[in-house]
Amino acid sequence: MNSRLWNSDVEIETFRRGESLFVRFGSQYLVDALAWAIALVAAVFYRYDFVEHRVAWWPVLFLCVAVVLFQLLLGWGFWLYRGRHTYGSFEEVRSLLLTVLATAFVTGIPVVVSGASVHLPRSAVLIAFPFAFILMGAVRYIKRLYVDRVVTPTDDARRVLIYGAGYLGGVMVRRMLTDTRSNYVPVGLIDDDRAKRHRHLMGIPVLGRLTDLSRIAQDTNATELVVTIAKVDSVLLRAISDIAEPLGLTVKVLPVLMDILEGKTKLSDVRDISIADLIGRHPVDTQVESIAGYLLGKRILVTGAGGSIGSELCRQILTFSPAELIMLDRDETALQQVQLSISGHGLLDTEEVVLADIRDAEALQKIFQERK
């Protein structure tokens, strides 16, 4: 994920805990400073064969102060304490390593040159910096393990299997396990790639292949199967559905891949498999430009506006300046989503949206009479 999206995630997480970014990353810096101090003292003791009276404490204290100050300045420069990276991620570890190396270089050169004159071991910083880095990394790893264990799905979350142990499968597993509002809890992964037989994603194991679904469903008591394959075709979806349906598993699919990669989706966007998925329906080219003259200045009602074709029609119709666009659908959630994408809000309190069923003749007649 890019830094912009991560910053949003950081703010959500910190606000949820009643913390500020300053408190969170300030405490993180204090831990790093303590790690440096422990590592330097240990390095000096090691250099003097653990004989305490040989240690000159004032130079050691001055070195500790200098090191922790440079750690702060360089850490700020490398975005370590500014909320750019996911906590405990490889990106943060890389910034941490760069910060520690730069700090060791800046403070280590003077110590090597003139450390003996002030009773400091010239190798003190060289010995200390790997231990400091290990301590900082260990604290981050322990914190991440703790957060992953504390943040869990809701108690009534549905037990699901994930079909596809690749990148998207990993994204869904992480979301399900770390979202306190998640209605899903992953209990196993399924993948037909034999190279992934013993793979674990955040502790969730790959339990077998699609042909093993009957056994896996029985062992895990799963009730749903989420397909997390980026370009799954209708043939594979039919095969999955044919196997899952007799087992009582509800098959669900993901939104558009780019929406997932750009962080635009929520767990609630995982939807049931539809007939369109099974028959492999291709997108319809509505050729709205060819009828633009019929739309200008007209009052237009679009039924099924919350669907894939209806919502796209609404978006295209608006570009041709109709007098009024009325979006009708019986699905409140779908209607809210299309209003959100077009108007920037999903309040459902304006005249542009109508919640009704086209099979309700009386309701339709009323709409036609009122809106003309």
Short mmCIF file of C-alpha atoms in Angstrom, two decimals:
data_model
loop_
_atom_site.label_atom_id
_atom_site.label_comp_id
_atom_site.label_asym_id
_atom_site.label_seq_id
_atom_site.Cartn_x
_atom_site.Cartn_y
_atom_site.Cartn_z
CA MET A 1 0.00 0.00 0.00
CA ASN A 2 1.21 3.48 -0.64
CA SER A 3 2.13 5.92 2.10
CA ARG A 4 -1.06 7.97 1.69
CA LEU A 5 -3.24 4.97 2.44
CA TRP A 6 -1.07 3.93 5.35
CA ASN A 7 -1.27 7.37 6.91
CA SER A 8 -5.06 7.02 6.87
CA ASP A 9 -4.81 3.60 8.50
CA VAL A 10 -2.48 4.98 11.16
CA GLU A 11 -4.88 7.77 12.01
CA ILE A 12 -7.83 5.40 12.23
CA GLU A 13 -5.91 3.04 14.48
CA THR A 14 -4.52 5.74 16.77
CA PHE A 15 -7.84 7.57 17.07
CA ARG A 16 -9.51 4.25 17.89
CA ARG A 17 -7.16 3.84 20.84
CA GLY A 18 -7.44 7.44 21.92
CA GLU A 19 -3.82 8.16 21.08
CA SER A 20 -2.15 10.84 19.00
CA LEU A 21 0.57 10.25 16.45
CA PHE A 22 2.94 12.19 18.71
CA VAL A 23 2.31 9.86 21.64
CA ARG A 24 2.62 6.73 19.53
CA PHE A 25 5.81 7.57 17.66
CA GLY A 26 7.24 9.47 20.62
CA SER A 27 7.02 6.33 22.73
CA GLN A 28 8.53 4.37 19.86
CA TYR A 29 11.50 6.73 19.79
CA LEU A 30 11.97 6.40 23.56
CA VAL A 31 12.14 2.62 23.16
CA ASP A 32 14.76 3.02 20.43
CA ALA A 33 16.76 5.44 22.59
CA LEU A 34 16.70 2.97 25.47
CA ALA A 35 17.85 0.21 23.12
CA TRP A 36 20.85 2.33 22.09
CA ALA A 37 21.72 3.09 25.73
CA ILE A 38 21.56 -0.58 26.72
CA ALA A 39 23.60 -1.64 23.70
CA LEU A 40 26.31 1.00 24.31
CA VAL A 41 26.69 0.20 27.99
CA ALA A 42 26.81 -3.52 27.19
CA ALA A 43 29.42 -2.89 24.48
CA VAL A 44 31.64 -0.87 26.84
CA PHE A 45 31.36 -3.54 29.54
CA TYR A 46 32.19 -6.22 27.00
CA ARG A 47 35.18 -4.23 25.75
CA TYR A 48 36.54 -3.94 29.33
CA ASP A 49 35.92 -7.63 30.15
CA PHE A 50 32.97 -6.71 32.41
CA VAL A 51 35.23 -4.97 34.94
CA GLU A 52 33.15 -2.07 36.21
CA HIS A 53 35.93 0.13 37.69
CA ARG A 54 37.65 0.38 34.28
CA VAL A 55 34.64 2.17 32.75
CA ALA A 56 34.72 5.98 32.47
CA TRP A 57 31.03 6.73 32.93
CA TRP A 58 30.92 10.40 31.93
CA PRO A 59 32.22 9.80 28.39
CA VAL A 60 29.83 6.85 28.08
CA LEU A 61 26.92 9.05 29.19
CA PHE A 62 27.93 11.78 26.72
CA LEU A 63 28.13 9.19 23.91
CA CYS A 64 24.66 7.85 24.80
CA VAL A 65 23.18 11.36 24.67
CA ALA A 66 24.82 12.05 21.30
CA VAL A 67 23.66 8.74 19.83
CA VAL A 68 20.01 9.08 20.90
CA LEU A 69 19.89 12.66 19.55
CA PHE A 70 21.21 11.56 16.16
CA GLN A 71 18.78 8.63 16.24
CA LEU A 72 15.92 11.14 16.55
CA LEU A 73 17.19 13.48 13.83
CA LEU A 74 18.06 10.76 11.34
CA GLY A 75 14.93 8.75 12.19
CA TRP A 76 12.85 11.83 11.39
CA GLY A 77 14.72 12.23 8.13
CA PHE A 78 14.11 8.61 7.16
CA TRP A 79 10.39 8.90 8.12
CA LEU A 80 10.81 6.37 10.91
CA TYR A 81 8.94 8.51 13.45
CA ARG A 82 6.49 10.23 11.10
CA GLY A 83 3.91 7.53 10.45
CA ARG A 84 4.83 6.63 6.88
CA HIS A 85 5.32 2.88 7.35
CA THR A 86 3.11 0.07 8.60
CA TYR A 87 4.13 -0.94 12.11
CA GLY A 88 6.50 -3.92 11.97
CA SER A 89 6.57 -3.99 8.16
CA PHE A 90 9.60 -4.57 5.94
CA GLU A 91 9.46 -0.91 4.92
CA GLU A 92 9.76 0.17 8.56
CA VAL A 93 12.59 -2.30 9.17
CA ARG A 94 14.43 -0.84 6.17
CA SER A 95 14.05 2.71 7.51
CA LEU A 96 15.11 1.50 10.94
CA LEU A 97 18.24 -0.14 9.55
CA LEU A 98 19.18 2.97 7.57
CA THR A 99 18.67 5.13 10.66
CA VAL A 100 20.76 2.90 12.92
CA LEU A 101 23.56 2.57 10.35
CA ALA A 102 23.66 6.33 9.74
CA THR A 103 23.65 7.02 13.48
CA ALA A 104 26.46 4.52 14.05
CA PHE A 105 28.49 6.07 11.22
CA VAL A 106 28.04 9.69 12.35
CA THR A 107 28.86 8.99 16.01
CA GLY A 108 31.29 6.14 15.45
CA ILE A 109 33.84 8.09 13.37
CA PRO A 110 34.72 10.58 16.18
CA VAL A 111 34.90 7.73 18.70
CA VAL A 112 37.30 5.77 16.49
CA VAL A 113 39.46 8.86 15.95
CA SER A 114 39.62 10.23 19.48
CA GLY A 115 37.90 7.74 21.76
CA ALA A 116 41.10 6.62 23.46
CA SER A 117 41.87 10.18 24.61
CA VAL A 118 38.59 10.35 26.55
CA HIS A 119 38.74 6.76 27.83
CA LEU A 120 36.16 5.38 25.42
CA PRO A 121 36.69 2.08 23.59
CA ARG A 122 37.08 2.95 19.90
CA SER A 123 35.01 -0.09 18.96
CA ALA A 124 32.10 0.75 21.29
CA VAL A 125 29.71 2.03 18.62
CA LEU A 126 30.73 -0.69 16.17
CA ILE A 127 29.91 -3.37 18.73
CA ALA A 128 26.73 -1.66 19.95
CA PHE A 129 24.87 -0.89 16.73
CA PRO A 130 23.91 -4.49 15.74
CA PHE A 131 22.67 -5.16 19.28
CA ALA A 132 20.69 -1.91 19.26
CA PHE A 133 19.11 -2.81 15.91
CA ILE A 134 18.17 -6.29 17.15
CA LEU A 135 16.58 -4.84 20.31
CA MET A 136 14.56 -2.28 18.32
CA GLY A 137 13.39 -4.92 15.85
CA ALA A 138 12.47 -7.35 18.64
CA VAL A 139 10.29 -4.75 20.38
CA ARG A 140 8.46 -4.01 17.13
CA TYR A 141 7.93 -7.69 16.41
CA ILE A 142 6.56 -8.36 19.90
CA LYS A 143 4.25 -5.34 19.64
CA ARG A 144 2.96 -6.52 16.26
CA LEU A 145 2.31 -10.03 17.60
CA TYR A 146 0.41 -8.52 20.53
CA VAL A 147 -1.72 -6.28 18.30
CA ASP A 148 -2.51 -9.16 15.94
CA ARG A 149 -3.70 -11.25 18.89
CA VAL A 150 -5.73 -8.49 20.54
CA VAL A 151 -7.48 -7.20 17.41
CA THR A 152 -9.83 -10.01 16.43
CA PRO A 153 -13.10 -10.36 14.48
CA THR A 154 -16.47 -10.16 16.23
CA ASP A 155 -17.69 -13.08 18.33
CA ASP A 156 -20.44 -13.95 15.83
CA ALA A 157 -18.10 -13.87 12.81
CA ARG A 158 -18.80 -16.48 10.15
CA ARG A 159 -16.20 -19.21 9.57
CA VAL A 160 -14.85 -18.97 6.03
CA LEU A 161 -12.39 -20.74 3.79
CA ILE A 162 -10.19 -18.72 1.43
CA TYR A 163 -9.65 -20.17 -2.04
CA GLY A 164 -6.36 -18.74 -3.29
CA ALA A 165 -3.26 -18.44 -1.07
CA GLY A 166 -1.62 -15.72 -3.15
CA TYR A 167 -1.39 -11.96 -2.66
CA LEU A 168 -5.14 -11.31 -2.59
CA GLY A 169 -5.66 -14.22 -0.23
CA GLY A 170 -3.12 -12.68 2.13
CA VAL A 171 -4.87 -9.30 1.92
CA MET A 172 -8.24 -10.83 2.81
CA VAL A 173 -6.84 -12.92 5.67
CA ARG A 174 -5.17 -9.86 7.20
CA ARG A 175 -8.33 -7.78 6.88
CA MET A 176 -10.49 -10.46 8.39
CA LEU A 177 -8.17 -11.01 11.35
CA THR A 178 -7.33 -7.41 12.17
CA ASP A 179 -10.68 -5.70 11.66
CA THR A 180 -12.68 -5.62 14.90
CA ARG A 181 -15.85 -5.17 12.84
CA SER A 182 -15.14 -8.14 10.59
CA ASN A 183 -18.02 -10.54 10.09
CA TYR A 184 -15.63 -13.23 8.86
CA VAL A 185 -12.99 -15.35 10.54
CA PRO A 186 -10.70 -17.38 8.22
CA VAL A 187 -10.27 -20.99 9.28
CA GLY A 188 -8.23 -22.30 6.36
CA LEU A 189 -6.83 -21.68 2.90
CA ILE A 190 -7.27 -23.72 -0.27
CA ASP A 191 -4.90 -23.60 -3.23
CA ASP A 192 -4.26 -25.96 -6.13
CA ASP A 193 -0.58 -25.01 -6.31
CA ARG A 194 1.33 -27.89 -4.70
CA ALA A 195 4.19 -25.51 -3.86
CA LYS A 196 1.87 -23.82 -1.32
CA ARG A 197 0.88 -26.99 0.53
CA HIS A 198 2.58 -26.04 3.81
CA ARG A 199 2.13 -22.29 3.55
CA HIS A 200 0.69 -20.20 6.40
CA LEU A 201 -0.71 -16.67 6.05
CA MET A 202 -0.87 -14.94 9.45
CA GLY A 203 -1.13 -18.36 11.06
CA ILE A 204 -3.88 -19.63 8.73
CA PRO A 205 -2.70 -22.82 6.99
CA VAL A 206 -3.22 -24.09 3.46
CA LEU A 207 -5.30 -27.20 4.13
CA GLY A 208 -5.44 -28.70 0.66
CA ARG A 209 -6.71 -28.35 -2.88
CA LEU A 210 -10.19 -27.74 -4.27
CA THR A 211 -10.69 -31.49 -4.64
CA ASP A 212 -10.21 -31.75 -0.85
CA LEU A 213 -12.98 -29.23 -0.14
CA SER A 214 -15.40 -31.80 1.29
CA ARG A 215 -12.90 -32.96 3.91
CA ILE A 216 -11.72 -29.42 4.69
CA ALA A 217 -15.26 -28.08 5.13
CA GLN A 218 -16.10 -30.91 7.49
CA ASP A 219 -12.91 -30.48 9.56
CA THR A 220 -13.25 -26.69 9.89
CA ASN A 221 -17.05 -26.34 10.13
CA ALA A 222 -16.81 -23.52 7.58
CA THR A 223 -20.02 -22.04 6.18
CA GLU A 224 -18.65 -19.85 3.38
CA LEU A 225 -15.97 -19.98 0.70
CA VAL A 226 -14.38 -16.73 -0.52
CA VAL A 227 -12.66 -16.90 -3.90
CA THR A 228 -9.58 -14.64 -3.89
CA ILE A 229 -8.24 -15.18 -7.41
CA ALA A 230 -7.65 -11.98 -9.39
CA LYS A 231 -8.79 -13.22 -12.83
CA VAL A 232 -11.11 -16.10 -12.07
CA ASP A 233 -13.13 -17.18 -15.12
CA SER A 234 -16.69 -18.48 -15.29
CA VAL A 235 -15.57 -22.08 -15.89
CA LEU A 236 -13.61 -22.19 -12.64
CA LEU A 237 -16.40 -20.42 -10.75
CA ARG A 238 -18.92 -23.00 -11.97
CA ALA A 239 -16.60 -25.80 -10.87
CA ILE A 240 -16.18 -24.20 -7.43
CA SER A 241 -19.92 -23.64 -7.11
CA ASP A 242 -20.74 -27.22 -8.15
CA ILE A 243 -18.44 -28.60 -5.44
CA ALA A 244 -19.34 -26.10 -2.70
CA GLU A 245 -23.13 -26.06 -3.02
CA PRO A 246 -23.76 -29.69 -1.97
CA LEU A 247 -21.51 -29.06 1.07
CA GLY A 248 -23.66 -26.15 2.23
CA LEU A 249 -20.93 -23.60 1.51
CA THR A 250 -21.92 -20.15 0.26
CA VAL A 251 -19.51 -19.02 -2.46
CA LYS A 252 -18.45 -15.38 -2.37
CA VAL A 253 -16.23 -13.37 -4.72
CA LEU A 254 -14.16 -10.21 -4.45
CA PRO A 255 -14.77 -6.75 -5.91
CA VAL A 256 -12.71 -5.43 -8.83
CA LEU A 257 -8.98 -6.07 -8.35
CA MET A 258 -7.94 -2.43 -8.77
CA ASP A 259 -10.37 -1.36 -6.03
CA ILE A 260 -8.71 -3.82 -3.68
CA LEU A 261 -5.19 -2.69 -4.58
CA GLU A 262 -6.14 0.97 -4.14
CA GLY A 263 -7.78 0.31 -0.78
CA LYS A 264 -11.27 1.37 -1.90
CA THR A 265 -13.04 -1.75 -0.66
CA LYS A 266 -14.28 -3.03 2.69
CA LEU A 267 -14.88 -6.55 3.93
CA SER A 268 -18.60 -5.92 3.49
CA ASP A 269 -17.98 -5.57 -0.26
CA VAL A 270 -17.33 -9.32 -0.54
CA ARG A 271 -20.46 -10.48 -2.35
CA ASP A 272 -22.32 -13.65 -3.21
CA ILE A 273 -21.56 -15.30 -6.52
CA SER A 274 -24.07 -14.24 -9.17
CA ILE A 275 -25.47 -15.79 -12.33
CA ALA A 276 -23.44 -13.25 -14.32
CA ASP A 277 -20.25 -14.66 -12.77
CA LEU A 278 -21.24 -18.21 -13.68
CA ILE A 279 -22.16 -17.51 -17.29
CA GLY A 280 -19.16 -15.27 -17.90
CA ARG A 281 -21.13 -12.24 -19.04
CA HIS A 282 -18.93 -9.62 -20.66
CA PRO A 283 -19.38 -5.89 -20.00
CA VAL A 284 -22.03 -4.28 -22.20
CA ASP A 285 -21.05 -1.30 -24.38
CA THR A 286 -24.08 0.96 -24.02
CA GLN A 287 -23.00 3.40 -26.78
CA VAL A 288 -24.53 6.31 -24.84
CA GLU A 289 -22.88 8.82 -27.18
CA SER A 290 -25.13 7.68 -30.03
CA ILE A 291 -28.27 8.72 -28.13
CA ALA A 292 -26.88 11.86 -26.47
CA GLY A 293 -29.39 14.01 -28.32
CA TYR A 294 -32.26 12.18 -26.67
CA LEU A 295 -30.86 12.84 -23.18
CA LEU A 296 -30.12 16.57 -23.21
CA GLY A 297 -32.60 18.43 -21.02
CA LYS A 298 -34.79 15.37 -20.40
CA ARG A 299 -36.05 13.90 -17.13
CA ILE A 300 -34.68 10.34 -17.04
CA LEU A 301 -35.55 7.40 -14.79
CA VAL A 302 -33.08 4.52 -14.55
CA THR A 303 -34.36 1.32 -12.96
CA GLY A 304 -31.90 -1.11 -11.44
CA ALA A 305 -29.60 1.86 -10.87
CA GLY A 306 -27.63 0.03 -8.19
CA GLY A 307 -26.53 -2.75 -10.53
CA SER A 308 -23.34 -2.85 -12.57
CA ILE A 309 -25.02 -1.76 -15.83
CA GLY A 310 -27.50 0.64 -14.20
CA SER A 311 -24.85 2.47 -12.18
CA GLU A 312 -22.62 2.88 -15.24
CA LEU A 313 -25.61 4.17 -17.24
CA CYS A 314 -26.28 6.77 -14.56
CA ARG A 315 -22.69 7.95 -14.61
CA GLN A 316 -22.68 8.27 -18.39
CA ILE A 317 -26.10 9.90 -18.64
CA LEU A 318 -25.03 12.66 -16.26
CA THR A 319 -22.32 13.73 -18.70
CA PHE A 320 -25.01 14.72 -21.23
CA SER A 321 -26.78 17.29 -19.01
CA PRO A 322 -30.24 15.78 -18.41
CA ALA A 323 -32.82 17.98 -16.71
CA GLU A 324 -33.09 15.38 -13.96
CA LEU A 325 -31.75 11.90 -13.29
CA ILE A 326 -33.84 9.62 -11.10
CA MET A 327 -32.10 6.46 -9.86
CA LEU A 328 -34.41 3.65 -8.77
CA ASP A 329 -33.52 0.35 -7.13
CA ARG A 330 -35.01 -2.00 -4.58
CA ASP A 331 -31.58 -2.67 -2.97
CA GLU A 332 -30.91 0.10 -0.47
CA THR A 333 -27.22 -0.72 -0.13
CA ALA A 334 -26.67 -0.77 -3.90
CA LEU A 335 -28.59 2.49 -4.27
CA GLN A 336 -26.47 4.06 -1.55
CA GLN A 337 -23.28 2.94 -3.27
CA VAL A 338 -24.24 4.45 -6.64
CA GLN A 339 -25.31 7.71 -4.99
CA LEU A 340 -22.00 7.80 -3.14
CA SER A 341 -20.05 7.31 -6.37
CA ILE A 342 -22.03 9.99 -8.23
CA SER A 343 -22.96 12.59 -5.61
CA GLY A 344 -20.22 12.03 -3.06
CA HIS A 345 -22.64 10.97 -0.30
CA GLY A 346 -25.00 8.09 0.37
CA LEU A 347 -27.65 9.75 2.52
CA LEU A 348 -30.59 8.54 0.38
CA ASP A 349 -32.45 11.71 1.35
CA THR A 350 -32.57 13.49 -2.01
CA GLU A 351 -35.04 13.23 -4.89
CA GLU A 352 -32.44 11.75 -7.23
CA VAL A 353 -32.77 8.34 -5.53
CA VAL A 354 -35.93 6.25 -5.20
CA LEU A 355 -36.10 3.07 -3.16
CA ALA A 356 -38.76 0.94 -4.84
CA ASP A 357 -39.37 -2.38 -6.60
CA ILE A 358 -40.32 -2.28 -10.29
CA ARG A 359 -42.69 -5.19 -9.64
CA ASP A 360 -44.76 -2.88 -7.42
CA ALA A 361 -47.16 -1.40 -10.01
CA GLU A 362 -48.77 1.01 -7.56
CA ALA A 363 -45.41 2.44 -6.45
CA LEU A 364 -44.26 2.89 -10.04
CA GLN A 365 -47.48 4.61 -11.05
CA LYS A 366 -47.06 7.02 -8.16
CA ILE A 367 -43.47 7.78 -9.21
CA PHE A 368 -44.53 8.43 -12.82
CA GLN A 369 -47.32 10.78 -11.72
CA GLU A 370 -45.16 12.75 -9.24
CA ARG A 371 -41.97 12.98 -11.28
CA LYS A 372 -43.52 13.07 -14.78
#
